[in-house]
Amino acid sequence: NLASIENMPNYKFVKGNILSADLVNYVLETENIDTIMHFAAKSHVDNSFGNSFPFTQTNILGTHVLLESAKRHKISRFIHVSTDEVYGEGEKDQLEMVEETTLAPSNPYAASKAAAEFIVKSYAQSFKLPVIITRGNNVYGPHQYPEKLIPKLINQILLKKKLTIHGNGLNTRNYLHVRDVAKAFDVILHHGKVKEIYNIGGSNEVANVTVARTLLKLMGYEKEKEQDEQLTFVKDRDFNDLRYTINSTKLKELGWKEGIS
């Protein structure tokens, strides 16, 4: 995914583990880092139901390692990337969640991200670390890892396999194109206020089964009957949140707007 920028003078790739304090400290020191955008995370929710320990290690301890290194190196801005899942499940007609909404994570992944947020806030309070927290919707777009819903379904169609849908497929997610997300982080980096939280949310709330049907139609299965034949409904996750809905007014006031439908 990084081939297009590998020769850029302002880019350098270092492969390592966020749990390695020695490596993190070394990179911050040798590269004179003044700004951190912390995207590193175990993020596939389904996997957190089978083995949640790596989620705790990477998302909580990894964040703690990074914060401690940032504190030592007097970072001027630390942007912590969280998720809309920390708010917990939204009801069918629930109003959009705002940044002040109480966190109520309902799965191990979301709980690990919420825990990381509290550590981030504690470093802002105790050590005056200049942090900003973001909470975003589902991202989609080119180069997405194939375990995620849209690339997974596309792969199944290309391989002539049935599309697997959890439960009745009516659970919805709000999708935001990766270019819009990149623009949001650009705005937050340059115009966001320290100690603030910003929701990064789109206006594309779509049911899982609708995502599947849309992809099937785009890839040649135009009739509804043809689509029906390609869908397989499997046992739902034990805890599959109905929907997440967040309000992004605060971010829009900084000058961001969603550009891709």
PDB file of C-alpha atoms in Angstrom:
ATOM      1  CA  ASN A   1       0.000   0.000   0.000  1.00  0.00           C
ATOM      2  CA  LEU A   2       2.967   2.327   0.527  1.00  0.00           C
ATOM      3  CA  ALA A   3       4.650   1.806  -2.847  1.00  0.00           C
ATOM      4  CA  SER A   4       3.366   5.124  -4.218  1.00  0.00           C
ATOM      5  CA  ILE A   5       5.124   7.143  -1.511  1.00  0.00           C
ATOM      6  CA  GLU A   6       8.240   5.075  -0.833  1.00  0.00           C
ATOM      7  CA  ASN A   7      10.539   7.562  -2.622  1.00  0.00           C
ATOM      8  CA  MET A   8       9.100  10.684  -1.003  1.00  0.00           C
ATOM      9  CA  PRO A   9      11.701  12.689   0.940  1.00  0.00           C
ATOM     10  CA  ASN A  10       9.351  13.289   3.887  1.00  0.00           C
ATOM     11  CA  TYR A  11       8.511   9.619   4.390  1.00  0.00           C
ATOM     12  CA  LYS A  12      10.290   6.775   6.140  1.00  0.00           C
ATOM     13  CA  PHE A  13       9.011   3.310   7.020  1.00  0.00           C
ATOM     14  CA  VAL A  14      10.203   1.553  10.157  1.00  0.00           C
ATOM     15  CA  LYS A  15       8.812  -1.929  10.807  1.00  0.00           C
ATOM     16  CA  GLY A  16       8.353  -2.694  14.476  1.00  0.00           C
ATOM     17  CA  ASN A  17       6.037  -3.469  17.363  1.00  0.00           C
ATOM     18  CA  ILE A  18       4.192  -0.791  19.299  1.00  0.00           C
ATOM     19  CA  LEU A  19       4.842  -2.820  22.468  1.00  0.00           C
ATOM     20  CA  SER A  20       8.603  -2.256  22.113  1.00  0.00           C
ATOM     21  CA  ALA A  21       9.401   0.826  24.186  1.00  0.00           C
ATOM     22  CA  ASP A  22      13.049   0.710  23.103  1.00  0.00           C
ATOM     23  CA  LEU A  23      12.133   0.898  19.428  1.00  0.00           C
ATOM     24  CA  VAL A  24       9.502   3.615  19.928  1.00  0.00           C
ATOM     25  CA  ASN A  25      11.942   5.727  21.956  1.00  0.00           C
ATOM     26  CA  TYR A  26      14.691   5.184  19.387  1.00  0.00           C
ATOM     27  CA  VAL A  27      12.466   6.319  16.494  1.00  0.00           C
ATOM     28  CA  LEU A  28      11.176   9.395  18.338  1.00  0.00           C
ATOM     29  CA  GLU A  29      14.718  10.405  19.228  1.00  0.00           C
ATOM     30  CA  THR A  30      16.560   9.734  15.970  1.00  0.00           C
ATOM     31  CA  GLU A  31      13.815  11.204  13.762  1.00  0.00           C
ATOM     32  CA  ASN A  32      13.170  14.245  15.990  1.00  0.00           C
ATOM     33  CA  ILE A  33       9.453  13.451  16.071  1.00  0.00           C
ATOM     34  CA  ASP A  34       7.193  16.237  17.371  1.00  0.00           C
ATOM     35  CA  THR A  35       3.771  14.876  16.338  1.00  0.00           C
ATOM     36  CA  ILE A  36       2.257  11.403  16.760  1.00  0.00           C
ATOM     37  CA  MET A  37      -0.884  10.127  15.031  1.00  0.00           C
ATOM     38  CA  HIS A  38      -1.641   6.849  16.765  1.00  0.00           C
ATOM     39  CA  PHE A  39      -3.501   4.502  14.393  1.00  0.00           C
ATOM     40  CA  ALA A  40      -1.942   1.227  15.569  1.00  0.00           C
ATOM     41  CA  ALA A  41      -4.592  -1.233  16.777  1.00  0.00           C
ATOM     42  CA  LYS A  42      -6.025  -4.711  16.651  1.00  0.00           C
ATOM     43  CA  SER A  43      -9.296  -3.767  15.006  1.00  0.00           C
ATOM     44  CA  HIS A  44     -11.200  -6.807  13.681  1.00  0.00           C
ATOM     45  CA  VAL A  45     -14.142  -7.116  16.068  1.00  0.00           C
ATOM     46  CA  ASP A  46     -14.976 -10.758  15.245  1.00  0.00           C
ATOM     47  CA  ASN A  47     -11.484 -11.866  16.295  1.00  0.00           C
ATOM     48  CA  SER A  48     -11.880 -10.207  19.692  1.00  0.00           C
ATOM     49  CA  PHE A  49     -14.603 -12.731  20.572  1.00  0.00           C
ATOM     50  CA  GLY A  50     -12.245 -15.674  20.040  1.00  0.00           C
ATOM     51  CA  ASN A  51      -8.997 -14.386  21.538  1.00  0.00           C
ATOM     52  CA  SER A  52      -9.212 -10.970  23.137  1.00  0.00           C
ATOM     53  CA  PHE A  53      -5.772 -10.924  24.814  1.00  0.00           C
ATOM     54  CA  PRO A  54      -3.944  -9.477  21.751  1.00  0.00           C
ATOM     55  CA  PHE A  55      -6.526  -6.655  21.725  1.00  0.00           C
ATOM     56  CA  THR A  56      -5.712  -5.799  25.333  1.00  0.00           C
ATOM     57  CA  GLN A  57      -1.974  -5.981  24.649  1.00  0.00           C
ATOM     58  CA  THR A  58      -1.890  -3.893  21.464  1.00  0.00           C
ATOM     59  CA  ASN A  59      -4.726  -1.447  22.102  1.00  0.00           C
ATOM     60  CA  ILE A  60      -4.177  -0.769  25.814  1.00  0.00           C
ATOM     61  CA  LEU A  61      -0.556  -1.596  26.636  1.00  0.00           C
ATOM     62  CA  GLY A  62       0.635  -0.445  23.190  1.00  0.00           C
ATOM     63  CA  THR A  63      -1.063   2.907  23.694  1.00  0.00           C
ATOM     64  CA  HIS A  64       0.487   3.177  27.167  1.00  0.00           C
ATOM     65  CA  VAL A  65       3.982   2.507  25.759  1.00  0.00           C
ATOM     66  CA  LEU A  66       3.479   5.201  23.119  1.00  0.00           C
ATOM     67  CA  LEU A  67       2.184   7.726  25.666  1.00  0.00           C
ATOM     68  CA  GLU A  68       5.121   7.156  27.984  1.00  0.00           C
ATOM     69  CA  SER A  69       7.553   7.668  25.097  1.00  0.00           C
ATOM     70  CA  ALA A  70       5.666  10.779  23.981  1.00  0.00           C
ATOM     71  CA  LYS A  71       5.895  12.186  27.509  1.00  0.00           C
ATOM     72  CA  ARG A  72       9.678  11.648  27.595  1.00  0.00           C
ATOM     73  CA  HIS A  73      10.247  13.300  24.224  1.00  0.00           C
ATOM     74  CA  LYS A  74       8.051  16.362  24.782  1.00  0.00           C
ATOM     75  CA  ILE A  75       5.707  15.708  21.854  1.00  0.00           C
ATOM     76  CA  SER A  76       3.793  18.817  20.748  1.00  0.00           C
ATOM     77  CA  ARG A  77       0.679  16.960  19.564  1.00  0.00           C
ATOM     78  CA  PHE A  78      -0.582  13.408  20.131  1.00  0.00           C
ATOM     79  CA  ILE A  79      -3.646  12.381  18.097  1.00  0.00           C
ATOM     80  CA  HIS A  80      -5.214   9.207  19.458  1.00  0.00           C
ATOM     81  CA  VAL A  81      -7.429   7.321  17.002  1.00  0.00           C
ATOM     82  CA  SER A  82     -10.374   5.633  18.709  1.00  0.00           C
ATOM     83  CA  THR A  83     -13.666   4.294  17.312  1.00  0.00           C
ATOM     84  CA  ASP A  84     -17.410   4.954  17.369  1.00  0.00           C
ATOM     85  CA  GLU A  85     -17.804   1.511  18.979  1.00  0.00           C
ATOM     86  CA  VAL A  86     -16.764   2.912  22.365  1.00  0.00           C
ATOM     87  CA  TYR A  87     -20.245   4.469  22.598  1.00  0.00           C
ATOM     88  CA  GLY A  88     -21.859   1.042  22.460  1.00  0.00           C
ATOM     89  CA  GLU A  89     -24.938  -0.020  20.561  1.00  0.00           C
ATOM     90  CA  GLY A  90     -27.302   2.588  19.140  1.00  0.00           C
ATOM     91  CA  GLU A  91     -31.017   1.855  19.304  1.00  0.00           C
ATOM     92  CA  LYS A  92     -33.188   1.912  16.172  1.00  0.00           C
ATOM     93  CA  ASP A  93     -34.381   5.524  16.560  1.00  0.00           C
ATOM     94  CA  GLN A  94     -31.602   6.783  18.798  1.00  0.00           C
ATOM     95  CA  LEU A  95     -30.248  10.292  18.386  1.00  0.00           C
ATOM     96  CA  GLU A  96     -26.682  10.633  17.138  1.00  0.00           C
ATOM     97  CA  MET A  97     -23.981  10.181  19.782  1.00  0.00           C
ATOM     98  CA  VAL A  98     -22.062  13.348  20.612  1.00  0.00           C
ATOM     99  CA  GLU A  99     -18.548  13.524  22.051  1.00  0.00           C
ATOM    100  CA  GLU A 100     -19.885  13.925  25.603  1.00  0.00           C
ATOM    101  CA  THR A 101     -21.987  10.735  25.448  1.00  0.00           C
ATOM    102  CA  THR A 102     -21.093   8.220  28.176  1.00  0.00           C
ATOM    103  CA  LEU A 103     -18.972   5.346  26.856  1.00  0.00           C
ATOM    104  CA  ALA A 104     -20.638   1.918  26.990  1.00  0.00           C
ATOM    105  CA  PRO A 105     -18.566  -0.557  24.910  1.00  0.00           C
ATOM    106  CA  SER A 106     -20.286  -3.878  24.264  1.00  0.00           C
ATOM    107  CA  ASN A 107     -17.497  -6.105  22.920  1.00  0.00           C
ATOM    108  CA  PRO A 108     -13.850  -6.838  23.874  1.00  0.00           C
ATOM    109  CA  TYR A 109     -12.455  -4.765  20.991  1.00  0.00           C
ATOM    110  CA  ALA A 110     -14.510  -1.696  21.881  1.00  0.00           C
ATOM    111  CA  ALA A 111     -13.684  -2.133  25.573  1.00  0.00           C
ATOM    112  CA  SER A 112      -9.950  -2.162  24.794  1.00  0.00           C
ATOM    113  CA  LYS A 113     -10.309   1.045  22.758  1.00  0.00           C
ATOM    114  CA  ALA A 114     -12.303   2.727  25.541  1.00  0.00           C
ATOM    115  CA  ALA A 115      -9.680   1.700  28.113  1.00  0.00           C
ATOM    116  CA  ALA A 116      -6.951   3.174  25.911  1.00  0.00           C
ATOM    117  CA  GLU A 117      -8.870   6.447  25.770  1.00  0.00           C
ATOM    118  CA  PHE A 118      -8.896   6.699  29.573  1.00  0.00           C
ATOM    119  CA  ILE A 119      -5.119   6.227  29.700  1.00  0.00           C
ATOM    120  CA  VAL A 120      -4.718   8.924  27.036  1.00  0.00           C
ATOM    121  CA  LYS A 121      -6.902  11.301  29.061  1.00  0.00           C
ATOM    122  CA  SER A 122      -4.925  10.565  32.214  1.00  0.00           C
ATOM    123  CA  TYR A 123      -1.659  11.549  30.489  1.00  0.00           C
ATOM    124  CA  ALA A 124      -3.263  14.784  29.326  1.00  0.00           C
ATOM    125  CA  GLN A 125      -4.333  15.503  32.904  1.00  0.00           C
ATOM    126  CA  SER A 126      -1.296  14.264  34.835  1.00  0.00           C
ATOM    127  CA  PHE A 127       1.543  15.185  32.478  1.00  0.00           C
ATOM    128  CA  LYS A 128      -0.076  17.910  30.346  1.00  0.00           C
ATOM    129  CA  LEU A 129       0.492  15.801  27.219  1.00  0.00           C
ATOM    130  CA  PRO A 130      -1.172  17.687  24.306  1.00  0.00           C
ATOM    131  CA  VAL A 131      -3.643  15.029  23.173  1.00  0.00           C
ATOM    132  CA  ILE A 132      -6.621  14.987  20.805  1.00  0.00           C
ATOM    133  CA  ILE A 133      -8.954  11.963  20.569  1.00  0.00           C
ATOM    134  CA  THR A 134     -10.939  10.981  17.481  1.00  0.00           C
ATOM    135  CA  ARG A 135     -13.825   8.496  17.216  1.00  0.00           C
ATOM    136  CA  GLY A 136     -14.657   7.350  13.706  1.00  0.00           C
ATOM    137  CA  ASN A 137     -17.154   5.376  11.658  1.00  0.00           C
ATOM    138  CA  ASN A 138     -16.336   2.347   9.506  1.00  0.00           C
ATOM    139  CA  VAL A 139     -13.742   3.241   6.873  1.00  0.00           C
ATOM    140  CA  TYR A 140     -13.794   1.715   3.383  1.00  0.00           C
ATOM    141  CA  GLY A 141     -11.827   2.231   0.181  1.00  0.00           C
ATOM    142  CA  PRO A 142      -8.814   1.055  -1.855  1.00  0.00           C
ATOM    143  CA  HIS A 143      -6.263  -1.311  -0.244  1.00  0.00           C
ATOM    144  CA  GLN A 144      -8.486  -2.200   2.730  1.00  0.00           C
ATOM    145  CA  TYR A 145      -7.474  -5.383   4.531  1.00  0.00           C
ATOM    146  CA  PRO A 146      -9.513  -8.368   3.213  1.00  0.00           C
ATOM    147  CA  GLU A 147     -10.954  -9.345   6.614  1.00  0.00           C
ATOM    148  CA  LYS A 148     -13.198  -6.241   6.546  1.00  0.00           C
ATOM    149  CA  LEU A 149     -16.750  -6.513   5.207  1.00  0.00           C
ATOM    150  CA  ILE A 150     -16.547  -4.810   1.782  1.00  0.00           C
ATOM    151  CA  PRO A 151     -13.243  -6.365   0.570  1.00  0.00           C
ATOM    152  CA  LYS A 152     -14.292  -9.719   2.068  1.00  0.00           C
ATOM    153  CA  LEU A 153     -17.545  -9.717   0.067  1.00  0.00           C
ATOM    154  CA  ILE A 154     -15.756  -8.586  -3.103  1.00  0.00           C
ATOM    155  CA  ASN A 155     -13.292 -11.475  -2.717  1.00  0.00           C
ATOM    156  CA  GLN A 156     -16.145 -13.945  -2.224  1.00  0.00           C
ATOM    157  CA  ILE A 157     -17.828 -12.707  -5.415  1.00  0.00           C
ATOM    158  CA  LEU A 158     -14.585 -12.898  -7.421  1.00  0.00           C
ATOM    159  CA  LEU A 159     -13.971 -16.442  -6.163  1.00  0.00           C
ATOM    160  CA  LYS A 160     -17.567 -17.432  -7.068  1.00  0.00           C
ATOM    161  CA  LYS A 161     -18.313 -18.208  -3.420  1.00  0.00           C
ATOM    162  CA  LYS A 162     -21.542 -17.544  -1.539  1.00  0.00           C
ATOM    163  CA  LEU A 163     -21.588 -14.286   0.434  1.00  0.00           C
ATOM    164  CA  THR A 164     -21.776 -14.911   4.178  1.00  0.00           C
ATOM    165  CA  ILE A 165     -24.026 -12.555   6.128  1.00  0.00           C
ATOM    166  CA  HIS A 166     -24.314 -12.601   9.935  1.00  0.00           C
ATOM    167  CA  GLY A 167     -27.845 -12.994  11.319  1.00  0.00           C
ATOM    168  CA  ASN A 168     -30.544 -11.354   9.189  1.00  0.00           C
ATOM    169  CA  GLY A 169     -28.119  -8.817   7.716  1.00  0.00           C
ATOM    170  CA  LEU A 170     -30.132  -5.837   8.954  1.00  0.00           C
ATOM    171  CA  ASN A 171     -27.437  -4.532  11.300  1.00  0.00           C
ATOM    172  CA  THR A 172     -26.266  -1.219   9.890  1.00  0.00           C
ATOM    173  CA  ARG A 173     -22.911   0.542   9.801  1.00  0.00           C
ATOM    174  CA  ASN A 174     -22.066   4.057   8.699  1.00  0.00           C
ATOM    175  CA  TYR A 175     -19.391   4.012   6.006  1.00  0.00           C
ATOM    176  CA  LEU A 176     -16.853   6.750   5.362  1.00  0.00           C
ATOM    177  CA  HIS A 177     -14.473   6.721   2.384  1.00  0.00           C
ATOM    178  CA  VAL A 178     -10.787   6.610   3.276  1.00  0.00           C
ATOM    179  CA  ARG A 179     -10.099   9.870   1.395  1.00  0.00           C
ATOM    180  CA  ASP A 180     -12.647  11.701   3.548  1.00  0.00           C
ATOM    181  CA  VAL A 181     -11.093  10.168   6.658  1.00  0.00           C
ATOM    182  CA  ALA A 182      -7.620  11.322   5.566  1.00  0.00           C
ATOM    183  CA  LYS A 183      -8.983  14.839   5.058  1.00  0.00           C
ATOM    184  CA  ALA A 184     -10.565  14.720   8.517  1.00  0.00           C
ATOM    185  CA  PHE A 185      -7.221  13.888  10.135  1.00  0.00           C
ATOM    186  CA  ASP A 186      -5.538  16.654   8.150  1.00  0.00           C
ATOM    187  CA  VAL A 187      -8.085  19.146   9.508  1.00  0.00           C
ATOM    188  CA  ILE A 188      -7.809  17.814  13.068  1.00  0.00           C
ATOM    189  CA  LEU A 189      -3.997  17.863  12.955  1.00  0.00           C
ATOM    190  CA  HIS A 190      -3.831  21.518  11.900  1.00  0.00           C
ATOM    191  CA  HIS A 191      -6.973  23.004  13.429  1.00  0.00           C
ATOM    192  CA  GLY A 192      -8.100  20.693  16.247  1.00  0.00           C
ATOM    193  CA  LYS A 193      -7.884  21.875  19.832  1.00  0.00           C
ATOM    194  CA  VAL A 194      -5.796  20.029  22.395  1.00  0.00           C
ATOM    195  CA  LYS A 195      -7.792  17.997  24.977  1.00  0.00           C
ATOM    196  CA  GLU A 196     -10.808  17.879  22.640  1.00  0.00           C
ATOM    197  CA  ILE A 197     -12.562  14.813  21.180  1.00  0.00           C
ATOM    198  CA  TYR A 198     -13.808  14.798  17.584  1.00  0.00           C
ATOM    199  CA  ASN A 199     -16.289  12.379  16.013  1.00  0.00           C
ATOM    200  CA  ILE A 200     -15.483  11.507  12.379  1.00  0.00           C
ATOM    201  CA  GLY A 201     -18.821  10.362  10.989  1.00  0.00           C
ATOM    202  CA  GLY A 202     -20.405   9.987   7.582  1.00  0.00           C
ATOM    203  CA  SER A 203     -23.994   9.990   6.318  1.00  0.00           C
ATOM    204  CA  ASN A 204     -23.970   6.557   4.678  1.00  0.00           C
ATOM    205  CA  GLU A 205     -25.751   4.255   7.122  1.00  0.00           C
ATOM    206  CA  VAL A 206     -26.273   0.984   5.245  1.00  0.00           C
ATOM    207  CA  ALA A 207     -27.465  -2.491   6.292  1.00  0.00           C
ATOM    208  CA  ASN A 208     -24.949  -5.311   5.796  1.00  0.00           C
ATOM    209  CA  VAL A 209     -27.271  -7.170   3.429  1.00  0.00           C
ATOM    210  CA  THR A 210     -27.690  -3.989   1.341  1.00  0.00           C
ATOM    211  CA  VAL A 211     -23.892  -3.680   1.070  1.00  0.00           C
ATOM    212  CA  ALA A 212     -23.813  -7.281  -0.211  1.00  0.00           C
ATOM    213  CA  ARG A 213     -26.613  -6.718  -2.735  1.00  0.00           C
ATOM    214  CA  THR A 214     -25.019  -3.478  -3.975  1.00  0.00           C
ATOM    215  CA  LEU A 215     -21.699  -5.241  -4.607  1.00  0.00           C
ATOM    216  CA  LEU A 216     -23.424  -8.169  -6.332  1.00  0.00           C
ATOM    217  CA  LYS A 217     -25.282  -5.764  -8.619  1.00  0.00           C
ATOM    218  CA  LEU A 218     -22.075  -3.870  -9.455  1.00  0.00           C
ATOM    219  CA  MET A 219     -20.347  -7.160 -10.269  1.00  0.00           C
ATOM    220  CA  GLY A 220     -22.939  -8.600 -12.638  1.00  0.00           C
ATOM    221  CA  TYR A 221     -25.757 -10.071 -10.528  1.00  0.00           C
ATOM    222  CA  GLU A 222     -28.403  -7.543 -11.529  1.00  0.00           C
ATOM    223  CA  LYS A 223     -31.620  -9.423 -10.720  1.00  0.00           C
ATOM    224  CA  GLU A 224     -32.789  -9.781  -7.131  1.00  0.00           C
ATOM    225  CA  LYS A 225     -33.290 -13.530  -7.588  1.00  0.00           C
ATOM    226  CA  GLU A 226     -29.667 -13.897  -8.735  1.00  0.00           C
ATOM    227  CA  GLN A 227     -28.539 -11.994  -5.671  1.00  0.00           C
ATOM    228  CA  ASP A 228     -30.678 -14.175  -3.372  1.00  0.00           C
ATOM    229  CA  GLU A 229     -28.923 -17.270  -4.719  1.00  0.00           C
ATOM    230  CA  GLN A 230     -25.534 -15.827  -3.785  1.00  0.00           C
ATOM    231  CA  LEU A 231     -26.385 -14.951  -0.172  1.00  0.00           C
ATOM    232  CA  THR A 232     -25.859 -17.309   2.773  1.00  0.00           C
ATOM    233  CA  PHE A 233     -27.091 -16.223   6.197  1.00  0.00           C
ATOM    234  CA  VAL A 234     -24.970 -17.641   9.017  1.00  0.00           C
ATOM    235  CA  LYS A 235     -25.323 -17.617  12.809  1.00  0.00           C
ATOM    236  CA  ASP A 236     -25.016 -14.102  14.155  1.00  0.00           C
ATOM    237  CA  ARG A 237     -22.275 -13.002  16.526  1.00  0.00           C
ATOM    238  CA  ASP A 238     -23.290 -13.367  20.173  1.00  0.00           C
ATOM    239  CA  PHE A 239     -23.174  -9.578  20.536  1.00  0.00           C
ATOM    240  CA  ASN A 240     -23.647  -7.840  17.205  1.00  0.00           C
ATOM    241  CA  ASP A 241     -24.530  -4.196  17.803  1.00  0.00           C
ATOM    242  CA  LEU A 242     -27.508  -3.037  15.761  1.00  0.00           C
ATOM    243  CA  ARG A 243     -26.009   0.294  14.707  1.00  0.00           C
ATOM    244  CA  TYR A 244     -23.618   3.113  15.594  1.00  0.00           C
ATOM    245  CA  THR A 245     -24.601   6.682  14.909  1.00  0.00           C
ATOM    246  CA  ILE A 246     -22.404   9.677  15.703  1.00  0.00           C
ATOM    247  CA  ASN A 247     -22.698  13.432  15.331  1.00  0.00           C
ATOM    248  CA  SER A 248     -19.783  15.176  13.573  1.00  0.00           C
ATOM    249  CA  THR A 249     -20.900  18.806  13.963  1.00  0.00           C
ATOM    250  CA  LYS A 250     -17.823  19.656  16.023  1.00  0.00           C
ATOM    251  CA  LEU A 251     -15.481  18.450  13.261  1.00  0.00           C
ATOM    252  CA  LYS A 252     -17.489  20.218  10.548  1.00  0.00           C
ATOM    253  CA  GLU A 253     -17.083  23.466  12.483  1.00  0.00           C
ATOM    254  CA  LEU A 254     -13.323  23.081  11.930  1.00  0.00           C
ATOM    255  CA  GLY A 255     -13.931  23.066   8.160  1.00  0.00           C
ATOM    256  CA  TRP A 256     -14.283  19.357   7.311  1.00  0.00           C
ATOM    257  CA  LYS A 257     -17.066  17.968   5.152  1.00  0.00           C
ATOM    258  CA  GLU A 258     -17.793  14.565   3.679  1.00  0.00           C
ATOM    259  CA  GLY A 259     -17.096  14.550  -0.054  1.00  0.00           C
ATOM    260  CA  ILE A 260     -17.769  10.973  -1.232  1.00  0.00           C
ATOM    261  CA  SER A 261     -21.258   9.449  -1.027  1.00  0.00           C
TER     262      SER A 261
END
